[in-house]
Amino acid sequence: MDQLLQTIKDGISMGSLYALIALGYTMVYGILKFINFAHSDVVVLGAWLSLVMADTTTRALGGAGAAGAPWWLGGAVLVTAMVACGLIGFTIERLAYKPLRGSPRLNVLITAIGVSLFLQNTGQLRAVFGTNPRSIPPLIHDATLLTVGQVNFKLLDLIGFGTAVALMIGLDYLVFHTKLGRAMRAVSHNRVTASLMGIPVDRVISFTFVTGAMLAAAGGFLWALKYETIKQPADSSWVLLGLKAFVAAVVGGIGNVRGAMLGGMAIGLLENFGSAYLSSSMKDVYVFALLIVVLLVRPGGILGKAVVEKV
Amino acid sequence: MLEVTDLRVNYGAIKALHGVTLRVNRGEIVTLIGCNGAGKSTTLRAISGIVRAAGGSITYEGRDLAGLKPHDIVRLGLVQAPEGRGIFSNMTVAENLELGAFIRSDRDGISADREKALTLFPRLRERLDQSAGTLSGGEQQMLAIARALLTRPKLLLLDEPSLGLAPQIVQIIFRIIREINEQGATILLVEQNAHMALKVAHRAYVLDVGRIVMEGKASDLAASEDVQDAYMGRKRAG
């Protein structure tokens, strides 16, 4: 019983992280029809920026650790990391992708891989984040809120899950209930027709990138809170994280915002149930096995529509 | 109101328009007829700023449109209802109409225009919450026109509004085109259905392989033997 509860808790907590990251992939795909391979590197940036900011501020406050940190510091770090990554997302789109607007998709894809390598390797510079793993100082005193059996529900669990859910609800509202969201969906459906409605297509695309990068930063921040050691920017575990979030987007139906949330949760739960009840060394296998099954049975994803390629 | 002079457009190495010159005066319905591939849609796409002109000029209300983005051109009141009924099939009819009013923020004006558009097309009112992709071809065309009306066009560009529609629906669409014109919008109508287009329009241009080959009053062109032979199916070439 305890194991079941613990697995569900871990699965949902991991799943909400995957979902946050998957949203960035799916939004950019929805609007530009290409996979932004540099997206996982923005997650890394978000994690590292959070770490650096948390480290500098707690040091400046005189004490390492949560004791000296005001309660709002975590929120401030999160917001600053999101704004910074939003700006970086904007810059990446402007410099790397926008000039390729009319060119074949393959060119954009290769450029994205280039941007990804650039971010990874710049991040490793000693003047930037360096190549050693580091850990984020505790920003908040983590208290146990509730214990069921032997499963502890802690404050940080609640904050992590709550932040992810709040951001997803916010995004869902933005996409489905605002004028800007309607413009985003219009651009995603047909760029030319959208421009004939008077929608400034380039600005909507920029905005989409910024939003995706901000969610990635939040994902990085929550990741940093969750795992004590933050690996160096080019570490393969980051690539795997990005890859799994991408799988979440595809499983949910690429281009579909609600699908990405669902896919993220599905993958988080699957991974944790697999490692708890079958074998933990096969953790990654379950995720990619699910991808294969979904691609075979329902290639459009759970919430996606089968798209007939027009010739 | 609109003056197109010696407009040339290339798609890569292919020359689609070799110097098209036409004008539309305020209050008119002008039609541009011609066969498939003559360059009719390309002309409209160039006017809306979707494709870039390789030469010539497009002037609207005395202003050169060169270099303006499509969304800037829409804001000048030059609105196109695109071919293939470019509607947003993944959204509801109501959402499509709201997108038509994207550039506007005068709530009262928008709901008045929406009401007017739904009175012109009562079928859309019954289907407001339905996904636009589930509409019939005729209804999709009605939606495309209604949506363009919500943008409050001074000059409305219509690209093949009768394409693929049943004859009764075509009748309805053309009656409404005339009504829209009587309510004050100037119209540039691109059509393959020369018979209907010449009936509704004041003046007409005939486009053939990227060139204007004939122009004049719509009634004169409708009476012309050449036009009847080539575009109205009077005689079959044997």
mmCIF file of C-alpha atoms in Angstrom, chain A residues 25-195:
data_model
loop_
_atom_site.group_PDB
_atom_site.id
_atom_site.type_symbol
_atom_site.label_atom_id
_atom_site.label_comp_id
_atom_site.label_asym_id
_atom_site.label_seq_id
_atom_site.Cartn_x
_atom_site.Cartn_y
_atom_site.Cartn_z
ATOM 1 C CA TYR A 25 8.213 21.275 -27.550
ATOM 2 C CA THR A 26 4.581 20.985 -28.442
ATOM 3 C CA MET A 27 3.889 24.738 -28.690
ATOM 4 C CA VAL A 28 6.818 25.365 -31.001
ATOM 5 C CA TYR A 29 5.958 22.310 -33.068
ATOM 6 C CA GLY A 30 2.346 23.409 -33.272
ATOM 7 C CA ILE A 31 3.273 26.767 -34.652
ATOM 8 C CA LEU A 32 6.405 26.132 -36.752
ATOM 9 C CA LYS A 33 6.138 22.369 -37.360
ATOM 10 C CA PHE A 34 9.657 21.648 -36.250
ATOM 11 C CA ILE A 35 11.234 20.058 -33.193
ATOM 12 C CA ASN A 36 13.203 22.619 -31.239
ATOM 13 C CA PHE A 37 16.135 20.484 -30.171
ATOM 14 C CA ALA A 38 17.560 23.359 -28.181
ATOM 15 C CA HIS A 39 14.576 23.295 -25.847
ATOM 16 C CA SER A 40 16.127 20.929 -23.296
ATOM 17 C CA ASP A 41 19.138 23.245 -23.105
ATOM 18 C CA VAL A 42 16.869 26.051 -22.024
ATOM 19 C CA VAL A 43 15.728 23.760 -19.201
ATOM 20 C CA VAL A 44 19.402 23.364 -18.250
ATOM 21 C CA LEU A 45 19.854 27.118 -18.344
ATOM 22 C CA GLY A 46 16.821 27.533 -16.112
ATOM 23 C CA ALA A 47 18.230 25.057 -13.591
ATOM 24 C CA TRP A 48 21.701 26.600 -13.590
ATOM 25 C CA LEU A 49 20.520 30.199 -13.454
ATOM 26 C CA SER A 50 18.315 29.272 -10.490
ATOM 27 C CA LEU A 51 21.268 27.627 -8.811
ATOM 28 C CA VAL A 52 23.593 30.571 -9.349
ATOM 29 C CA MET A 53 21.012 33.082 -8.169
ATOM 30 C CA ALA A 54 20.075 31.038 -5.103
ATOM 31 C CA ASP A 55 23.725 30.558 -4.258
ATOM 32 C CA THR A 56 24.658 34.229 -4.604
ATOM 33 C CA THR A 57 21.664 35.542 -2.685
ATOM 34 C CA THR A 58 21.898 33.089 0.227
ATOM 35 C CA ARG A 59 25.634 33.798 0.448
ATOM 36 C CA ALA A 60 24.979 37.537 0.436
ATOM 37 C CA LEU A 61 22.423 37.072 3.189
ATOM 38 C CA GLY A 62 25.217 35.674 5.296
ATOM 39 C CA GLY A 63 24.054 32.198 5.975
ATOM 40 C CA ALA A 64 24.120 29.143 3.793
ATOM 41 C CA GLY A 65 20.776 27.440 3.786
ATOM 42 C CA ALA A 66 17.166 28.063 4.442
ATOM 43 C CA ALA A 67 17.559 29.603 7.863
ATOM 44 C CA GLY A 68 18.669 32.987 6.559
ATOM 45 C CA ALA A 69 16.565 33.058 3.397
ATOM 46 C CA PRO A 70 13.306 34.999 3.351
ATOM 47 C CA TRP A 71 10.266 32.931 2.387
ATOM 48 C CA TRP A 72 9.803 34.676 -0.956
ATOM 49 C CA LEU A 73 13.342 34.067 -2.208
ATOM 50 C CA GLY A 74 12.368 30.861 -4.035
ATOM 51 C CA GLY A 75 9.590 32.655 -5.884
ATOM 52 C CA ALA A 76 11.895 35.500 -6.827
ATOM 53 C CA VAL A 77 14.485 33.077 -8.175
ATOM 54 C CA LEU A 78 11.816 31.256 -10.180
ATOM 55 C CA VAL A 79 10.437 34.446 -11.713
ATOM 56 C CA THR A 80 13.887 35.825 -12.546
ATOM 57 C CA ALA A 81 14.956 32.537 -14.144
ATOM 58 C CA MET A 82 11.748 32.489 -16.200
ATOM 59 C CA VAL A 83 12.219 36.058 -17.399
ATOM 60 C CA ALA A 84 15.879 35.462 -18.255
ATOM 61 C CA CYS A 85 15.125 32.270 -20.168
ATOM 62 C CA GLY A 86 12.210 33.985 -21.901
ATOM 63 C CA LEU A 87 14.617 36.606 -23.192
ATOM 64 C CA ILE A 88 17.061 33.916 -24.269
ATOM 65 C CA GLY A 89 14.254 32.059 -26.051
ATOM 66 C CA PHE A 90 13.324 35.277 -27.840
ATOM 67 C CA THR A 91 16.925 35.834 -28.899
ATOM 68 C CA ILE A 92 17.379 32.271 -30.130
ATOM 69 C CA GLU A 93 14.279 32.518 -32.282
ATOM 70 C CA ARG A 94 15.250 35.920 -33.649
ATOM 71 C CA LEU A 95 18.853 35.042 -34.492
ATOM 72 C CA ALA A 96 18.667 31.371 -35.429
ATOM 73 C CA TYR A 97 15.193 30.446 -36.605
ATOM 74 C CA LYS A 98 13.551 33.570 -37.978
ATOM 75 C CA PRO A 99 16.027 34.010 -40.855
ATOM 76 C CA LEU A 100 15.083 30.474 -41.951
ATOM 77 C CA ARG A 101 11.327 31.086 -42.038
ATOM 78 C CA GLY A 102 11.011 30.255 -45.715
ATOM 79 C CA SER A 103 13.551 27.445 -45.929
ATOM 80 C CA PRO A 104 12.979 23.678 -45.773
ATOM 81 C CA ARG A 105 12.226 22.191 -42.370
ATOM 82 C CA LEU A 106 15.392 20.120 -42.386
ATOM 83 C CA ASN A 107 17.523 23.283 -42.374
ATOM 84 C CA VAL A 108 15.716 24.559 -39.300
ATOM 85 C CA LEU A 109 16.110 21.191 -37.599
ATOM 86 C CA ILE A 110 19.857 21.153 -38.180
ATOM 87 C CA THR A 111 20.068 24.737 -36.939
ATOM 88 C CA ALA A 112 18.251 23.688 -33.763
ATOM 89 C CA ILE A 113 20.839 20.981 -33.150
ATOM 90 C CA GLY A 114 23.524 23.609 -33.674
ATOM 91 C CA VAL A 115 21.900 25.950 -31.164
ATOM 92 C CA SER A 116 21.690 23.065 -28.711
ATOM 93 C CA LEU A 117 25.406 22.276 -29.045
ATOM 94 C CA PHE A 118 26.237 25.947 -28.734
ATOM 95 C CA LEU A 119 24.294 26.303 -25.477
ATOM 96 C CA GLN A 120 25.746 23.103 -24.025
ATOM 97 C CA ASN A 121 29.299 24.061 -24.738
ATOM 98 C CA THR A 122 28.973 27.703 -23.745
ATOM 99 C CA GLY A 123 27.477 26.525 -20.470
ATOM 100 C CA GLN A 124 30.571 24.443 -19.768
ATOM 101 C CA LEU A 125 32.908 27.429 -19.958
ATOM 102 C CA ARG A 126 34.526 28.174 -16.651
ATOM 103 C CA ALA A 127 33.235 31.748 -16.789
ATOM 104 C CA VAL A 128 29.671 30.508 -17.210
ATOM 105 C CA PHE A 129 28.652 27.403 -15.205
ATOM 106 C CA GLY A 130 31.739 25.232 -15.467
ATOM 107 C CA THR A 131 31.983 21.465 -15.752
ATOM 108 C CA ASN A 132 31.526 20.423 -12.144
ATOM 109 C CA PRO A 133 28.206 19.353 -10.710
ATOM 110 C CA ARG A 134 26.885 21.687 -8.042
ATOM 111 C CA SER A 135 23.937 21.735 -5.722
ATOM 112 C CA ILE A 136 21.388 24.416 -5.023
ATOM 113 C CA PRO A 137 21.271 25.648 -1.423
ATOM 114 C CA PRO A 138 17.936 25.013 0.281
ATOM 115 C CA LEU A 139 15.682 28.003 -0.290
ATOM 116 C CA ILE A 140 12.987 26.999 2.089
ATOM 117 C CA HIS A 141 12.791 24.875 5.210
ATOM 118 C CA ASP A 142 11.267 21.621 4.004
ATOM 119 C CA ALA A 143 8.690 20.465 6.531
ATOM 120 C CA THR A 144 6.659 17.298 6.418
ATOM 121 C CA LEU A 145 3.038 18.254 5.960
ATOM 122 C CA LEU A 146 1.347 14.907 6.037
ATOM 123 C CA THR A 147 2.358 11.316 6.590
ATOM 124 C CA VAL A 148 0.228 8.501 5.273
ATOM 125 C CA GLY A 149 1.589 5.116 6.307
ATOM 126 C CA GLN A 150 5.257 5.602 5.660
ATOM 127 C CA VAL A 151 4.840 8.068 2.833
ATOM 128 C CA ASN A 152 5.767 11.645 3.619
ATOM 129 C CA PHE A 153 4.182 14.543 1.781
ATOM 130 C CA LYS A 154 6.568 17.433 2.144
ATOM 131 C CA LEU A 155 6.271 21.128 1.599
ATOM 132 C CA LEU A 156 8.638 21.017 -1.372
ATOM 133 C CA ASP A 157 6.553 18.298 -3.025
ATOM 134 C CA LEU A 158 3.528 20.517 -2.697
ATOM 135 C CA ILE A 159 5.350 23.607 -3.970
ATOM 136 C CA GLY A 160 6.768 21.744 -6.966
ATOM 137 C CA PHE A 161 3.488 20.173 -7.963
ATOM 138 C CA GLY A 162 1.514 23.335 -7.235
ATOM 139 C CA THR A 163 3.817 25.511 -9.336
ATOM 140 C CA ALA A 164 3.669 23.116 -12.285
ATOM 141 C CA VAL A 165 -0.114 22.833 -12.131
ATOM 142 C CA ALA A 166 -0.591 26.593 -11.730
ATOM 143 C CA LEU A 167 1.588 27.262 -14.781
ATOM 144 C CA MET A 168 -0.283 24.684 -16.838
ATOM 145 C CA ILE A 169 -3.668 26.098 -15.867
ATOM 146 C CA GLY A 170 -2.364 29.554 -16.760
ATOM 147 C CA LEU A 171 -1.137 28.367 -20.142
ATOM 148 C CA ASP A 172 -4.360 26.532 -20.881
ATOM 149 C CA TYR A 173 -6.294 29.701 -20.100
ATOM 150 C CA LEU A 174 -3.970 31.747 -22.294
ATOM 151 C CA VAL A 175 -4.280 29.396 -25.266
ATOM 152 C CA PHE A 176 -8.001 28.688 -25.129
ATOM 153 C CA HIS A 177 -9.563 31.760 -23.584
ATOM 154 C CA THR A 178 -7.653 34.840 -24.691
ATOM 155 C CA LYS A 179 -7.370 36.754 -27.935
ATOM 156 C CA LEU A 180 -3.638 36.097 -28.032
ATOM 157 C CA GLY A 181 -4.232 32.380 -27.559
ATOM 158 C CA ARG A 182 -6.734 32.395 -30.390
ATOM 159 C CA ALA A 183 -4.140 34.108 -32.562
ATOM 160 C CA MET A 184 -1.601 31.422 -31.607
ATOM 161 C CA ARG A 185 -3.999 28.669 -32.600
ATOM 162 C CA ALA A 186 -4.773 30.478 -35.849
ATOM 163 C CA VAL A 187 -1.081 30.808 -36.735
ATOM 164 C CA SER A 188 -0.596 27.145 -35.883
ATOM 165 C CA HIS A 189 -3.429 26.138 -38.191
ATOM 166 C CA ASN A 190 -2.450 28.263 -41.174
ATOM 167 C CA ARG A 191 0.064 31.078 -41.128
ATOM 168 C CA VAL A 192 -1.103 32.745 -44.335
ATOM 169 C CA THR A 193 -4.772 32.776 -43.406
ATOM 170 C CA ALA A 194 -3.850 34.064 -39.955
ATOM 171 C CA SER A 195 -1.963 36.987 -41.497
#
